[in-house]
Structures are given as C-alpha cells and as structure tokens.
Coordinates of C-alpha atoms and ligand atoms in Angstrom, one line a residue:
M1 CA 20.9 -11.9 12.9
E2 CA 23.0 -12.9 9.8
K3 CA 23.1 -10.7 6.7
E4 CA 21.4 -13.4 4.7
E5 CA 18.5 -13.6 7.1
L6 CA 18.0 -9.8 7.1
Q7 CA 18.1 -9.9 3.3
A8 CA 15.5 -12.7 3.2
I9 CA 13.1 -10.7 5.4
A10 CA 13.5 -7.6 3.2
S11 CA 12.8 -9.6 0.0
Q12 CA 9.7 -11.2 1.6
L13 CA 8.4 -7.8 2.5
K14 CA 9.1 -6.5 -1.0
H15 CA 7.7 -9.6 -2.8
P16 CA 6.2 -12.3 -0.7
T17 CA 6.7 -15.9 -2.0
G18 CA 6.2 -19.5 -0.8
E19 CA 5.2 -20.7 2.7
K20 CA 7.2 -18.0 4.4
G21 CA 5.4 -15.4 2.3
I22 CA 2.0 -16.4 3.6
E23 CA 3.2 -16.1 7.2
M24 CA 4.9 -12.8 6.4
A25 CA 1.7 -11.5 4.8
N26 CA -0.4 -12.5 7.9
M27 CA 2.1 -10.7 10.1
M28 CA 2.0 -7.6 7.9
H29 CA -1.8 -7.5 7.9
E30 CA -1.9 -7.5 11.7
T31 CA 1.0 -5.1 12.2
N32 CA -0.2 -2.6 9.5
I33 CA -3.9 -2.7 9.9
N34 CA -4.0 0.7 11.7
M35 CA -2.0 2.3 8.9
T36 CA -4.2 0.7 6.3
R37 CA -7.5 1.7 7.9
H38 CA -6.2 5.2 8.4
S39 CA -5.3 5.5 4.8
F40 CA -8.7 4.3 3.6
L41 CA -10.5 6.6 6.0
N42 CA -8.6 9.6 4.4
L43 CA -10.0 8.7 1.0
N44 CA -13.4 9.9 2.1
I45 CA -15.1 7.0 0.4
K46 CA -18.6 7.7 -0.9
G47 CA -21.3 5.3 -2.2
G48 CA -20.7 4.2 -5.8
N49 CA -16.9 4.9 -5.6
T50 CA -14.5 2.7 -7.6
I51 CA -11.3 2.2 -5.6
L52 CA -7.8 1.0 -6.6
E53 CA -5.2 -0.3 -4.2
L54 CA -1.6 -0.9 -5.2
G55 CA 0.2 -3.6 -3.1
H56 CA -2.6 -4.9 -0.9
G57 CA -0.7 -7.9 0.5
N58 CA -3.1 -10.6 1.6
A59 CA -6.0 -8.0 1.4
G60 CA -7.4 -9.1 4.8
H61 CA -8.8 -5.6 5.1
V62 CA -11.1 -5.5 2.1
A63 CA -14.3 -6.3 4.2
F64 CA -13.5 -3.1 6.2
I65 CA -13.6 -1.1 2.9
F66 CA -17.0 -2.4 2.0
E67 CA -18.3 -1.2 5.4
Q68 CA -17.6 2.4 4.4
A69 CA -20.3 2.9 1.8
E70 CA -22.8 1.2 -0.5
N71 CA -22.1 0.0 -4.1
L72 CA -18.3 0.2 -4.0
K73 CA -16.0 -1.5 -6.4
Y74 CA -12.5 -2.5 -5.2
Y75 CA -9.6 -3.2 -7.6
G76 CA -6.4 -4.6 -6.2
L77 CA -3.0 -4.7 -8.0
E78 CA -0.1 -6.7 -6.9
M79 CA 3.3 -7.7 -8.2
S80 CA 3.4 -10.9 -6.0
E81 CA 1.6 -13.9 -7.5
L82 CA 1.3 -15.3 -4.0
M83 CA -0.5 -12.2 -2.7
F84 CA -2.7 -12.1 -5.7
Q85 CA -3.8 -15.7 -5.0
E86 CA -4.1 -15.1 -1.2
A87 CA -6.2 -12.0 -1.7
R88 CA -8.6 -13.8 -4.1
Q89 CA -9.0 -16.7 -1.7
I90 CA -9.6 -14.5 1.4
N91 CA -12.0 -12.3 -0.5
R92 CA -13.6 -15.0 -2.6
N93 CA -17.2 -13.9 -1.7
F94 CA -16.5 -10.3 -2.8
V95 CA -14.8 -11.7 -6.0
S96 CA -17.7 -13.9 -6.9
Q97 CA -20.2 -11.1 -6.3
K98 CA -18.1 -8.9 -8.7
Q99 CA -17.4 -6.3 -6.0
A100 CA -13.6 -7.0 -5.7
F101 CA -11.2 -7.6 -8.6
F102 CA -7.6 -8.6 -8.3
S103 CA -4.9 -8.4 -10.9
L104 CA -1.1 -8.7 -11.3
Y105 CA 1.0 -6.0 -12.9
D106 CA 4.6 -5.2 -13.5
G107 CA 4.9 -2.4 -10.9
N108 CA 5.2 0.3 -13.5
K109 CA 2.4 0.4 -16.1
I110 CA -1.1 0.4 -14.5
P111 CA -3.3 -1.8 -16.7
F112 CA -6.4 0.4 -16.7
E113 CA -7.9 3.2 -18.8
D114 CA -7.4 6.9 -18.0
E115 CA -9.6 8.3 -15.1
S116 CA -10.9 4.8 -14.1
F117 CA -10.8 5.4 -10.3
D118 CA -12.4 7.8 -7.8
K119 CA -10.0 6.8 -5.1
I120 CA -6.5 5.3 -5.1
V121 CA -4.5 4.1 -2.1
T122 CA -1.2 2.5 -1.4
V123 CA 0.3 1.5 2.0
N124 CA 3.8 0.5 2.7
T125 CA 4.8 0.1 -0.9
I126 CA 6.6 3.3 -1.7
Y127 CA 9.9 1.8 -0.4
F128 CA 9.9 -0.6 -3.3
W129 CA 8.9 1.5 -6.3
Q130 CA 11.3 1.0 -9.1
E131 CA 10.6 4.3 -10.9
P132 CA 8.6 6.5 -8.5
E133 CA 8.0 9.4 -10.8
K134 CA 6.8 7.1 -13.6
L135 CA 4.5 5.2 -11.3
L136 CA 3.1 8.4 -9.9
S137 CA 2.3 9.6 -13.4
E138 CA 0.5 6.4 -14.1
I139 CA -1.5 6.8 -10.9
Y140 CA -2.3 10.4 -12.0
R141 CA -3.5 9.1 -15.4
V142 CA -5.9 6.5 -13.9
L143 CA -7.3 8.8 -11.2
S144 CA -10.6 10.7 -12.1
Q145 CA -10.6 14.5 -12.2
N146 CA -12.1 14.9 -8.7
G147 CA -10.3 11.8 -7.3
V148 CA -8.2 11.4 -4.2
F149 CA -4.9 9.4 -3.9
C150 CA -3.5 8.5 -0.4
I151 CA 0.1 7.3 0.1
T152 CA 0.9 5.9 3.6
F153 CA 4.4 5.0 4.7
A154 CA 6.3 4.5 7.9
E155 CA 8.8 7.3 8.5
E156 CA 12.5 6.9 7.7
S157 CA 13.3 7.8 11.3
F158 CA 11.5 4.6 12.5
M159 CA 12.3 2.4 9.6
K160 CA 16.1 2.9 9.6
Q161 CA 16.2 1.3 13.1
L162 CA 15.0 -2.0 11.6
P163 CA 18.2 -3.8 10.4
F164 CA 16.6 -5.4 7.3
T165 CA 15.6 -2.0 5.8
Q166 CA 19.3 -1.6 4.6
F167 CA 18.3 -4.1 1.9
E168 CA 15.7 -3.6 -0.9
F169 CA 14.1 -0.5 0.8
E170 CA 14.2 3.1 -0.2
L171 CA 13.2 5.0 2.9
Y172 CA 11.2 8.2 3.0
S173 CA 10.8 11.0 5.5
T174 CA 7.8 13.3 5.1
E175 CA 10.0 16.0 3.4
K176 CA 11.5 13.5 0.9
A177 CA 8.0 12.2 0.0
Q178 CA 6.7 15.7 -0.4
Q179 CA 9.7 16.6 -2.7
L180 CA 8.9 13.5 -4.8
I181 CA 5.3 14.6 -5.2
K182 CA 6.3 18.1 -6.1
K183 CA 8.0 16.6 -9.2
T184 CA 4.5 15.4 -10.4
S185 CA 1.3 17.0 -11.3
F186 CA -0.4 16.1 -8.0
K187 CA -1.4 18.7 -5.4
I188 CA -0.7 17.8 -1.8
V189 CA -3.9 18.7 0.1
D190 CA -3.0 17.1 3.5
T191 CA 0.0 15.6 5.3
E192 CA -0.6 13.8 8.5
T193 CA 1.9 12.1 10.7
Q194 CA 0.8 9.8 13.6
T195 CA 2.6 7.7 16.1
E196 CA 1.3 4.3 17.1
K197 CA 2.5 1.4 19.2
V198 CA 3.5 -1.7 17.3
K199 CA 4.8 -5.1 18.5
T200 CA 8.3 -6.1 17.4
K201 CA 9.2 -9.7 16.5
T202 CA 10.3 -10.1 20.1
G203 CA 7.0 -8.9 21.5
E204 CA 8.0 -5.5 22.9
L205 CA 5.9 -2.4 22.1
V206 CA 7.7 0.4 20.2
D207 CA 6.5 3.7 18.8
R208 CA 6.1 3.8 15.0
A209 CA 5.6 7.1 13.2
F210 CA 3.8 6.9 9.9
T211 CA 2.6 9.5 7.4
T212 CA -0.3 9.8 5.0
L213 CA -0.1 12.2 2.1
V214 CA -3.5 13.1 0.7
L215 CA -3.2 14.1 -3.0
E216 CA -5.5 15.5 -5.6
K217 CA -5.3 16.3 -9.3
Ligands
SAM1 C1 5.4 -4.4 2.8 S1 4.1 -5.2 1.9 C2 2.7 -4.2 2.4 C3 1.4 -4.9 2.3 C4 0.2 -4.1 2.9 N1 -0.1 -2.9 2.0 C5 0.5 -3.6 4.3 O1 0.7 -2.4 4.5 O2 0.5 -4.5 5.2 C6 4.4 -4.6 0.3 C7 3.4 -5.2 -0.7 O3 3.5 -4.4 -1.9 C8 3.7 -5.2 -3.0 N2 4.5 -4.4 -4.0 C9 5.8 -4.1 -4.0 N3 6.1 -3.2 -4.9 C10 4.9 -2.8 -5.5 C11 4.5 -1.9 -6.5 N4 5.4 -1.2 -7.2 N5 3.2 -1.9 -6.8 C12 2.3 -2.6 -6.2 N6 2.6 -3.5 -5.2 C13 3.9 -3.6 -4.9 C14 4.4 -6.4 -2.5 O4 4.2 -7.6 -3.3 C15 3.8 -6.6 -1.1 O5 2.7 -7.4 -1.1

C-alpha cells in the first residue's frame, strides 16, 4: 500500500470525516466491540450511575450500556463532528428520552463540572491524545470521589505490525501506559491483558492483545 493510503487510514481512525469516515466507523464498531464491552463491564456500572465516554466513534454500543442497570445517564464526548452526528442519529431514542447526551470538545478541556461522573471510559483513543497528562488531569477532575475510570487500548506489540500506525499513532505497551498513569493522581487498581481473534482487512483471523487499566482516585 502507498504511503498516502496508509496515512489516510491513520487520519480516519484518529478523526473520522466524510463518506469514508462513516464506513470506517462501522468497521471500528464491529472490530472493537469486544474491547468496548470489556471496558464497560470493568466499570462495574450500578443503577443511577452517570457515565462519560471519550471518543465513542459511532456509539453503536450505547444500547448495551443501558442493559447494565436502571436509570443510567450516558454522556459522550468526541472531537469528530461526523462521529458526534452519527452517534446522535444511531442513539436518537436515548437522546430524545434524555438518557444519552453527546457533545463535541477540543480533546483537552472536558466541558463539565468537577466530580460530574461516577464512571469514565475510553477505548482506542489514547494513541491520539495530544497532551496525555493534561487530559488525564481533566478526567481526574470530572470523576467523582468513588468513581472508576477505565482506559482500554490495543498493545503496542500488536499495533506496530499494522503499517498505518507509523502515522498519527502514539503506541502504548502496558508498562508505558502504567508509567504515564504514575505521573498522575490516579491509583491503578487493576491491569488486565487479553488476547482476542480479530479479522484483518483481507479476512484472515489474527491475535490481538489489548489491555484495560482500571483506575480510581
Ligand atoms: C480509533 S477510533 C475508536 C472508536 C471507538 N472507541 C472504538 O474503539 O471503536 C478513535 C475515536 O476517538 C476520537 N478521538 C480522537 N482523539 C480523541 C480525544 N482526545 N478525545 C476524545 N475522542 C478522541 C476520534 O474522533 C475517533 O472517533
């Protein structure tokens, strides 16, 4: 594949736009659903929780979250206008019932008050964070005192085999992610790495290792 094509794939994954962005988001939703579900299950969602997700993509998984408990509120934050629109469209019933709320932000400053959320989650976004320590301190600020924050990412050992990750991506091993967290006020309460089978673009099944860090204040 040409350098330009690889670069285009990387930019779509970082910031989906246009017709291709919709296709890419559908593909991501399918390929990453196991990582996403695993991450939400680690939040230990309880009835009445208010949940924030950073970088939800098309948010095709939001119905799954509402199956976890009663009286939940879900807030989604995106940097991609296209994903914000797609998420609102796919989840229009939850939006009109005021159970799901979607907003755009700049990727740095979280537009919510201190301690607004019981649970915060982000899946496959850490690679694109512009200022990781600053964003983590923002997440810390908006998480409630007894809150839980889960970060899920595919391991560097797997990701570096994908030729497009040389552009736009900052790759993380478990150790590198743990080192980053140690620079913040978060406590790491669990680190779990799993391997799953995923389909490549050419249809073959490969092993993907991914990690969830479970963090508390
Ligand atoms: C690779 S996709 C992952 C989507 C979905 N979470 C998944 O795992 O399938 C990355 C998404 O995160 C968004 N994004 C990138 N940087 C972000 C940031 N700093 N905060 C929130 N979202 C971000 C992108 O717009 C894109 O929709």
